Every structure is written in C-alpha cells, then in structure tokens.
C-alpha cells in the first residue's frame, strides 16, 4: 500500500458529510465547501469555505455540529455562473413549509415535502471568494432537492437548471428561474444529462424517463414499486449512447428506451461507467447493497460489468455491515487510458478501498473514527463517511477527499508517476 496523508482537517462545529469542491479563492487550486443542513430535510443552515490545508476562507450561516450529518443530497453547487472566470456558490433557500408532511425515522423527524408552501424557493448566488450574496431569483416552492446545470436553451454553455423535489417532480428552469417545463413522475435520487440527439441542447435522464431539452417526453417507463437509485449516461466508442440506472438491478437502455441488457440485483445503489480495463471499450462499476439494512445484514457487493453486453467480469464481496457502501471512478494511478474505482462506507472500522480493473485492491485508506461523529440513525447504521476526488496538484492523478461531520482527510498516491523514458538527452538543447 502506498498512500500519503497530505491534509488532516478537524471541523469541530462546521464539519459536514456534504462537501463540494472547487476553486473559491482564485488561486487555481481546489478548495472545500462544507454544507450543513437540518437533518431530515434539505434546509441549508451553514456554508463554510476552506482551503485544502484547512485555512478558513469564509462562512455564512450559523455552524452547529448537530447539522453536519445528511439525510439526502443537498441543493448546492460550485460553478462559474456568470462566466467571468471566477466561481460562484449557488444554493437553494427553501420556501416556507406551511403544512409540512412529517414522519419519524427512529429518533429523527423527516420532512420531505409539504401539503402547502408559502412563497417561493430561492436560488441564491454567492461570491465564491467572499461568500457575500450577489444575486437571488425565485424558483418553484417545492424545487429544493438536487439541481444541476444544463443547456436547455442552446446557449452553448450550461447556464440553465434542472431542479427536482424529493421524489415526485422535476423542473427545467432558465438561468433567470423561468419555468421552461415541468415533469411529474418517479424522479429517483439524481438525474443525468447529455446531448444524446446532437442538437446542441441537453436531454435529461430522470427516473425512468428521458426528457428532451424542451420538456418533451422521449420515452417513459412504469416505475412499478421502486424508484431509481442511480443514473448514468455513457457513450461507447462507436458513438452510441447508453442510459444506465439501478433499482432492484442494473438496466441499460438505448436512447429510444429499448432495454439492451438487465442484471438482477437486490438493490443496485451506485452505477458509474469508466475505462477500468483494456479488454472492453467501457465498463460499469455497480454496488449492490446488502440486505437487510443493518449492521448484521448481508454485505454489499461490488460488480464490474461490460457496458455493451452486461457481461460480468467479476464481483467482490464487501466486509460485513457495509450495506451503505458506495463506489465512484477515480484516476488514482494517472494512467492515460485506465481508471480505478473507489469503494467507501464499507462497514465500521474498514478502510476505503481502491480497486483496479482486475478486481484487486491496490490501495486502502484508513477512516479515523474521530471524523465520523457518533450517532444512530434509527436503522442500526454505523457512523458515516463520504468520499470525493479531485486532482489537487494538477499532475493527472486524483487525490481522495474523505469527510465526515467532524473532519476531513486528503490522501494522495505516494508512488512515483510513471513517465516515458527521456532518451537522446544532451546538455546542449537546440543543437
């Protein structure tokens, strides 16, 4: 194993399980944005920007250690919104839940939607360098879950929005908040976007439907008794697009909604496509969560599948208690043509693992218990940590950013980077 801890950050009051990554102070290096929210909702309470070495840049809102853990994804992004070369922070400020629909999950109160809202939700644009509010505009009241940037109007740049509520509705919005279209259906957790018809605008793959840039439904499938847990749009070397999603299995569709292949699973929670091995054009790494959802439940399983055919290359059983395991692609070795996959939340006390395309663990990173806090979600789940990745040094290899609600750690690959041999060397260049 050859990893190097390059940064250890303690966050006693402003830490969070949600971290966004981007250059905020304008020095060209990535910074970290910790996002705190009221658990059981997407109500954002505090944003804290720091450098990767832990230097505080700015903070807005009131930090509280109790708001560091998350119930779901949060509506926050870092992006050069006005295309001036400097990033902004955008987040959704909720409308008033005048008649909230609430239920209990263990000791926690969950608030996903309301029977009645007062006012609109608000898209807030902050100066990335200072955290000061630059601009706001109203958006539909329930639209306070995940959002992403998309080109819905043919500007040549992703300056419009796709915003969803928790599970029931998605809106296509212009950069000023104007509703371009509204779609109702089983949204799942997070959509995927790409210009799959090459018309200069993005299509949106949401739940079990593909939505054109103008809101036209290109195809829609019956969700049955499940929702989409993961979505991914990938393009094969021959130019063909594939739409993949996970629920009780992994499904791969073409752009017309025809199923190319399906692999049954208990709960396919994460699906990411990448080039992890050289003997097929594109592969999909998939996590099938263990069942039941408990510390003593069945372990999760990592699969690697061929995107063209659905053929299984291998599967790797995760440690006990890791039913909430997650995977993502990673450029860990810096090879030009191959990636690795990272699996985290593998169970209490187990390290983050990096797998190569042959299914071997090439590196592991310890998860300090001190950064995960100590709480019980009511489902018997161990304290959580989350991982992301970024090329911190600009050397073609990505670093791993591991965070919990009490702190963060950044790990790099300590191996020397392989480069071509330098031959015909001379002390007289230019001769």
Coordinates of C-alpha atoms in Angstrom, one line a residue:
X1 CA 0.0 0.0 0.0
X2 CA 1.3 3.4 -0.9
X3 CA -0.8 6.3 0.2
X4 CA 0.2 9.7 1.7
X5 CA -1.9 11.8 4.1
X6 CA -1.5 15.3 2.7
X7 CA -4.1 17.1 4.8
X8 CA -5.8 16.5 8.1
X9 CA -8.7 18.9 8.9
X10 CA -10.6 19.0 12.2
X11 CA -14.0 20.7 11.9
X12 CA -15.5 20.8 15.5
X13 CA -18.6 22.9 14.6
X14 CA -18.8 23.4 10.8
X15 CA -18.0 19.9 9.5
X16 CA -20.4 18.1 7.3
X17 CA -20.9 14.9 5.4
X18 CA -21.6 17.0 2.3
X19 CA -18.6 18.7 0.7
X20 CA -18.4 20.5 -2.6
X21 CA -15.0 21.0 -4.3
X22 CA -13.9 24.0 -6.5
X23 CA -11.5 26.9 -6.6
X24 CA -13.1 29.6 -4.4
X25 CA -10.2 32.0 -3.6
X26 CA -9.0 32.3 -7.1
X27 CA -5.6 30.7 -6.7
X28 CA -6.3 27.9 -9.2
X29 CA -6.2 25.2 -6.5
X30 CA -9.4 23.3 -5.3
X31 CA -11.0 24.5 -2.1
X32 CA -13.6 22.7 0.1
X33 CA -17.1 23.9 0.9
X34 CA -18.7 22.2 3.9
X35 CA -22.5 22.2 3.7
X36 CA -24.6 21.8 6.9
X37 CA -28.3 21.2 6.9
X38 CA -31.2 20.3 9.2
X39 CA -31.2 16.6 9.3
X40 CA -34.3 15.0 7.6
X41 CA -34.7 17.9 5.2
X42 CA -32.7 19.9 2.6
X43 CA -32.8 23.1 4.7
X44 CA -29.3 24.5 4.5
X45 CA -28.1 26.1 7.7
X46 CA -24.4 26.9 7.2
X47 CA -21.8 27.0 4.4
X48 CA -18.1 27.1 5.3
X49 CA -15.3 27.5 2.7
X50 CA -11.7 26.4 3.5
X51 CA -8.6 25.6 1.6
X52 CA -7.4 22.0 1.3
X53 CA -4.9 22.8 4.2
X54 CA -7.8 23.9 6.5
X55 CA -7.4 27.7 6.2
X56 CA -10.8 29.4 6.7
X57 CA -11.9 31.5 3.7
X58 CA -15.5 32.5 4.7
X59 CA -18.6 31.3 6.4
X60 CA -22.3 32.1 6.1
X61 CA -25.0 30.9 8.5
X62 CA -24.6 29.6 12.0
X63 CA -22.4 26.4 12.3
X64 CA -23.6 23.6 14.5
X65 CA -22.1 20.2 15.0
X66 CA -25.5 18.7 15.1
X67 CA -26.2 19.8 11.5
X68 CA -23.2 18.0 10.0
X69 CA -24.8 14.7 9.0
X70 CA -27.1 14.4 6.0
X71 CA -30.3 12.7 5.1
X72 CA -30.1 13.2 1.3
X73 CA -28.2 15.0 -1.4
X74 CA -28.3 18.8 -1.0
X75 CA -29.0 21.6 -3.5
X76 CA -25.6 23.3 -3.6
X77 CA -23.1 23.6 -6.4
X78 CA -19.8 25.5 -7.2
X79 CA -19.8 26.9 -10.7
X80 CA -18.6 29.9 -12.7
X81 CA -22.2 31.0 -13.0
X82 CA -21.6 34.4 -14.8
X83 CA -18.7 33.1 -17.0
X84 CA -16.2 35.7 -15.7
X85 CA -13.5 33.2 -14.8
X86 CA -14.3 33.1 -11.1
X87 CA -16.5 30.6 -9.4
X88 CA -19.8 31.3 -7.6
X89 CA -21.6 29.2 -5.0
X90 CA -25.2 28.5 -5.7
X91 CA -27.7 27.0 -3.3
X92 CA -31.5 26.8 -2.9
X93 CA -33.1 28.5 0.1
X94 CA -36.4 26.8 0.9
X95 CA -39.8 28.2 0.8
X96 CA -41.9 28.1 4.0
X97 CA -43.3 24.7 4.6
X98 CA -46.7 26.0 5.8
X99 CA -48.2 22.5 6.2
X100 CA -45.2 20.1 6.3
X101 CA -45.6 16.4 5.8
X102 CA -43.5 14.8 8.5
X103 CA -42.8 11.3 9.8
X104 CA -40.4 9.8 12.3
X105 CA -37.4 7.6 11.4
X106 CA -36.0 6.3 14.7
X107 CA -35.3 9.4 16.8
X108 CA -35.3 11.7 13.7
X109 CA -38.1 13.8 12.2
X110 CA -38.2 13.6 8.4
X111 CA -39.6 16.4 6.3
X112 CA -39.5 15.7 2.6
X113 CA -42.4 17.8 1.3
X114 CA -45.4 19.9 2.3
X115 CA -49.1 19.9 1.6
X116 CA -48.9 23.7 1.3
X117 CA -46.0 26.1 0.8
X118 CA -45.8 29.9 1.4
X119 CA -43.8 31.9 -1.1
X120 CA -41.2 30.6 -3.5
X121 CA -38.0 28.8 -3.0
X122 CA -35.0 31.0 -3.9
X123 CA -31.8 30.3 -5.9
X124 CA -29.1 32.2 -4.1
X125 CA -25.8 33.1 -5.8
X126 CA -22.8 33.8 -3.6
X127 CA -19.4 35.3 -4.4
X128 CA -17.0 32.4 -4.3
X129 CA -14.2 34.5 -2.8
X130 CA -16.1 36.2 0.0
X131 CA -19.4 34.3 0.5
X132 CA -21.3 37.5 0.1
X133 CA -24.7 37.3 -1.6
X134 CA -24.5 38.5 -5.2
X135 CA -27.9 37.7 -6.6
X136 CA -31.1 35.8 -6.0
X137 CA -34.2 34.8 -8.0
X138 CA -37.3 32.8 -7.2
X139 CA -37.9 29.2 -8.3
X140 CA -41.0 26.9 -7.7
X141 CA -41.6 26.3 -4.0
X142 CA -41.1 22.5 -3.9
X143 CA -38.0 22.6 -6.0
X144 CA -35.4 22.3 -3.2
X145 CA -33.7 19.0 -3.7
X146 CA -30.9 18.2 -6.1
X147 CA -30.2 20.6 -9.0
X148 CA -27.7 20.5 -11.8
X149 CA -26.7 22.9 -14.6
X150 CA -27.8 22.1 -18.2
X151 CA -28.0 23.7 -21.6
X152 CA -31.8 23.7 -22.2
X153 CA -31.9 26.7 -24.4
X154 CA -29.0 26.2 -26.8
X155 CA -26.6 28.8 -25.4
X156 CA -23.6 26.6 -25.9
X157 CA -22.9 26.6 -22.2
X158 CA -24.8 25.0 -19.2
X159 CA -26.5 28.1 -17.8
X160 CA -30.0 26.7 -17.2
X161 CA -31.1 24.4 -14.4
X162 CA -32.7 21.1 -13.8
X163 CA -34.2 21.1 -10.3
X164 CA -36.2 18.4 -8.5
X165 CA -38.2 17.9 -5.3
X166 CA -37.5 14.8 -3.3
X167 CA -39.2 12.1 -5.5
X168 CA -42.2 13.4 -7.5
X169 CA -41.5 16.4 -9.8
X170 CA -38.7 17.9 -11.9
X171 CA -38.5 21.4 -13.4
X172 CA -36.4 22.7 -16.3
X173 CA -35.6 26.3 -15.4
X174 CA -33.9 29.1 -17.3
X175 CA -30.9 31.0 -15.8
X176 CA -33.4 33.6 -14.5
X177 CA -35.6 31.0 -12.8
X178 CA -38.4 31.0 -15.5
X179 CA -40.1 27.6 -15.7
X180 CA -39.3 26.1 -19.2
X181 CA -41.1 22.8 -18.4
X182 CA -42.4 20.6 -15.6
X183 CA -42.4 16.8 -15.4
X184 CA -44.2 14.6 -12.9
X185 CA -43.1 11.1 -12.3
X186 CA -40.8 8.9 -10.2
X187 CA -37.6 11.1 -10.2
X188 CA -35.3 8.9 -8.3
X189 CA -32.4 10.4 -6.5
X190 CA -30.4 12.2 -9.2
X191 CA -30.7 12.8 -12.9
X192 CA -28.1 12.5 -15.6
X193 CA -27.7 14.9 -18.6
X194 CA -26.1 14.7 -22.1
X195 CA -26.9 15.9 -25.6
X196 CA -27.8 12.5 -26.9
X197 CA -29.5 13.7 -30.1
X198 CA -26.7 16.1 -31.0
X199 CA -29.0 19.2 -31.4
X200 CA -26.9 21.5 -29.2
X201 CA -29.1 21.1 -26.1
X202 CA -29.1 18.7 -23.2
X203 CA -31.5 15.9 -22.6
X204 CA -32.3 14.7 -19.1
X205 CA -32.5 11.1 -18.0
X206 CA -34.6 11.2 -14.8
X207 CA -36.1 8.2 -13.0
X208 CA -37.4 6.0 -15.8
X209 CA -37.8 8.7 -18.5
X210 CA -35.8 10.7 -21.0
X211 CA -36.8 14.3 -21.3
X212 CA -35.9 16.5 -24.3
X213 CA -34.5 20.0 -23.7
X214 CA -37.9 21.5 -24.3
X215 CA -39.7 19.2 -21.9
X216 CA -41.0 16.7 -24.4
X217 CA -41.0 13.1 -23.0
X218 CA -39.0 11.0 -25.4
X219 CA -39.8 7.8 -23.5
X220 CA -41.1 6.9 -20.1
X221 CA -41.2 3.5 -18.3
X222 CA -43.5 2.4 -15.5
X223 CA -41.6 2.7 -12.2
X224 CA -43.6 0.0 -10.5
X225 CA -42.9 -0.2 -6.8
X226 CA -39.4 1.1 -6.9
X227 CA -37.5 4.3 -7.6
X228 CA -34.3 4.9 -9.5
X229 CA -31.3 4.8 -7.1
X230 CA -28.6 5.7 -9.6
X231 CA -28.4 7.1 -13.2
X232 CA -25.6 7.4 -15.7
X233 CA -25.3 8.3 -19.3
X234 CA -22.3 6.9 -21.2
X235 CA -21.1 6.9 -24.8
X236 CA -19.5 3.9 -26.4
X237 CA -16.5 4.4 -28.8
X238 CA -18.9 3.9 -31.8
X239 CA -20.9 6.9 -30.7
X240 CA -23.9 5.0 -29.4
X241 CA -25.3 6.4 -26.1
X242 CA -26.3 4.1 -23.2
X243 CA -28.6 5.1 -20.4
X244 CA -28.0 3.1 -17.2
X245 CA -29.9 3.0 -14.0
X246 CA -30.1 1.0 -10.8
X247 CA -33.0 -0.1 -8.7
X248 CA -33.6 -3.8 -8.0
X249 CA -31.0 -4.5 -10.6
X250 CA -28.9 -2.7 -13.3
X251 CA -30.7 -1.7 -16.5
X252 CA -29.0 -0.5 -19.7
X253 CA -31.2 1.2 -22.3
X254 CA -30.6 2.8 -25.7
X255 CA -31.8 6.4 -26.4
X256 CA -35.2 5.0 -27.6
X257 CA -35.8 3.3 -24.3
X258 CA -35.2 -0.2 -25.5
X259 CA -33.5 -2.4 -22.9
X260 CA -30.1 -3.6 -24.1
X261 CA -29.4 -5.7 -21.0
X262 CA -30.5 -6.2 -17.4
X263 CA -28.7 -7.8 -14.5
X264 CA -31.0 -8.5 -11.5
X265 CA -29.7 -7.5 -8.0
X266 CA -31.2 -6.8 -4.6
X267 CA -30.6 -3.0 -4.6
X268 CA -28.2 -1.5 -7.2
X269 CA -27.5 1.8 -5.4
X270 CA -24.5 3.1 -7.4
X271 CA -23.7 2.8 -11.1
X272 CA -20.7 4.5 -12.7
X273 CA -19.1 4.0 -16.1
X274 CA -15.4 4.2 -16.9
X275 CA -12.5 2.6 -18.6
X276 CA -11.1 0.3 -15.9
X277 CA -9.7 -2.5 -18.0
X278 CA -8.3 -2.8 -21.6
X279 CA -10.3 -5.8 -22.9
X280 CA -13.6 -4.0 -23.5
X281 CA -14.5 -0.4 -24.6
X282 CA -16.4 0.6 -21.4
X283 CA -17.3 -0.9 -18.1
X284 CA -19.8 -0.2 -15.3
X285 CA -18.9 -0.4 -11.7
X286 CA -22.0 -1.2 -9.6
X287 CA -22.7 -1.6 -5.9
X288 CA -25.4 -4.0 -4.9
X289 CA -26.3 -3.1 -1.3
X290 CA -26.6 -5.8 1.3
X291 CA -29.9 -6.7 2.8
X292 CA -31.4 -6.3 5.4
X293 CA -30.2 -2.8 6.1
X294 CA -28.5 -3.4 9.4
X295 CA -25.0 -3.9 10.9
X296 CA -25.5 -7.6 10.8
X297 CA -27.1 -7.6 7.4
X298 CA -25.6 -9.2 4.3
X299 CA -22.5 -7.3 2.9
X300 CA -22.7 -5.2 -0.2
X301 CA -21.1 -6.5 -3.4
X302 CA -19.0 -4.6 -6.0
X303 CA -19.6 -5.7 -9.6
X304 CA -17.8 -4.8 -12.8
X305 CA -19.9 -5.3 -15.9
X306 CA -19.3 -4.7 -19.6
X307 CA -21.4 -1.7 -20.8
X308 CA -22.0 -3.1 -24.3
X309 CA -23.2 -6.6 -23.2
X310 CA -23.8 -6.6 -19.5
X311 CA -21.3 -9.4 -19.1
X312 CA -19.9 -9.7 -15.6
X313 CA -16.1 -9.5 -15.3
X314 CA -16.0 -10.1 -11.5
X315 CA -17.7 -9.4 -8.2
X316 CA -16.1 -8.5 -4.9
X317 CA -17.9 -9.0 -1.6
X318 CA -17.5 -6.2 0.8
X319 CA -17.0 -6.5 4.6
X320 CA -19.9 -7.2 7.0
X321 CA -22.0 -4.2 8.0
X322 CA -21.3 -2.2 4.9
X323 CA -24.8 -2.2 3.4
X324 CA -24.4 1.5 2.6
X325 CA -21.2 1.1 0.6
X326 CA -20.8 3.4 -2.4
X327 CA -18.4 3.4 -5.4
X328 CA -17.0 6.0 -7.8
X329 CA -14.5 6.2 -10.6
X330 CA -11.0 7.6 -9.8
X331 CA -7.8 8.5 -11.7
X332 CA -5.5 7.2 -8.9
X333 CA -2.5 5.9 -10.9
X334 CA -2.6 8.6 -13.6
X335 CA -2.6 6.2 -16.5
X336 CA -3.8 7.9 -19.6
X337 CA -6.1 5.0 -20.7
X338 CA -7.2 3.4 -17.4
X339 CA -9.1 4.4 -14.3
X340 CA -9.7 2.8 -10.9
X341 CA -12.8 2.5 -8.7
X342 CA -13.1 3.6 -5.1
X343 CA -15.4 2.0 -2.6
X344 CA -16.2 3.7 0.7
X345 CA -18.6 3.2 3.7
X346 CA -17.6 -0.5 3.6
X347 CA -18.5 -1.0 7.3
X348 CA -17.5 0.3 10.7
X349 CA -13.7 0.1 11.1
X350 CA -13.0 -0.9 7.5
X351 CA -10.8 1.3 5.2
X352 CA -11.7 3.0 1.9
X353 CA -10.6 0.6 -0.9
X354 CA -9.3 1.4 -4.4
X355 CA -9.8 -1.5 -6.9
X356 CA -8.2 -1.9 -10.3
X357 CA -9.9 -3.3 -13.3
X358 CA -8.9 -6.9 -12.4
X359 CA -10.7 -6.6 -9.0
X360 CA -7.5 -6.3 -6.9
X361 CA -7.3 -3.8 -4.1
X362 CA -4.3 -1.6 -5.0
X363 CA -4.6 0.8 -2.0
X364 CA -6.6 1.4 1.2
X365 CA -7.1 4.5 3.3
X366 CA -8.0 4.3 7.0
X367 CA -11.1 6.1 8.2
X368 CA -10.3 7.8 11.5
X369 CA -13.3 7.3 13.9
X370 CA -12.9 10.8 15.1
X371 CA -14.1 12.4 11.9
X372 CA -17.4 10.3 11.7
X373 CA -19.0 11.5 15.0
X374 CA -21.2 9.2 16.9
X375 CA -24.9 8.8 16.2
X376 CA -27.6 6.3 15.5
X377 CA -29.9 6.9 12.5
X378 CA -32.5 4.6 13.8
X379 CA -31.6 1.9 11.2
X380 CA -28.7 0.5 13.1
X381 CA -26.2 2.1 10.6
X382 CA -22.7 2.9 11.8
X383 CA -21.4 6.5 11.6
X384 CA -20.9 7.6 8.0
X385 CA -18.1 9.0 6.0
X386 CA -18.2 10.1 2.4
X387 CA -15.5 10.4 -0.3
X388 CA -14.9 12.6 -3.3
X389 CA -11.9 13.1 -5.5
X390 CA -10.0 15.9 -7.2
X391 CA -6.7 16.5 -9.0
X392 CA -5.3 18.7 -6.2
X393 CA -1.8 19.1 -7.7
X394 CA -2.7 19.1 -11.4
X395 CA -0.4 16.1 -12.1
X396 CA -3.1 13.9 -13.9
X397 CA -3.6 11.8 -10.7
X398 CA -6.6 12.4 -8.4
X399 CA -6.4 12.7 -4.6
X400 CA -9.1 11.2 -2.3
X401 CA -11.0 13.6 -0.1
X402 CA -12.6 11.7 2.8
X403 CA -15.0 13.6 5.0
X404 CA -17.3 13.1 8.0
X405 CA -19.2 15.6 10.1
X406 CA -16.3 16.0 12.4
X407 CA -13.4 16.4 10.0
X408 CA -11.8 15.6 6.6
X409 CA -8.7 13.9 5.4
X410 CA -7.0 14.2 2.0
X411 CA -4.9 11.3 0.7
X412 CA -2.6 11.1 -2.4
X413 CA -0.9 8.3 -4.3
X414 CA 2.7 8.3 -2.9
X415 CA 4.1 6.2 -5.8
X416 CA 6.3 7.8 -8.4
X417 CA 4.3 8.6 -11.5
X418 CA 5.5 6.6 -14.5
X419 CA 6.6 8.7 -17.4
X420 CA 8.2 7.8 -20.8
X421 CA 11.9 7.3 -20.8
X422 CA 13.8 10.5 -21.7
X423 CA 16.3 9.5 -24.3
X424 CA 18.8 11.3 -26.6
X425 CA 19.5 13.7 -23.7
X426 CA 22.1 16.4 -24.1
X427 CA 23.5 19.4 -22.3
X428 CA 23.1 21.4 -25.5
X429 CA 19.4 21.6 -26.3
X430 CA 18.6 23.2 -29.5
X431 CA 21.7 21.9 -31.3

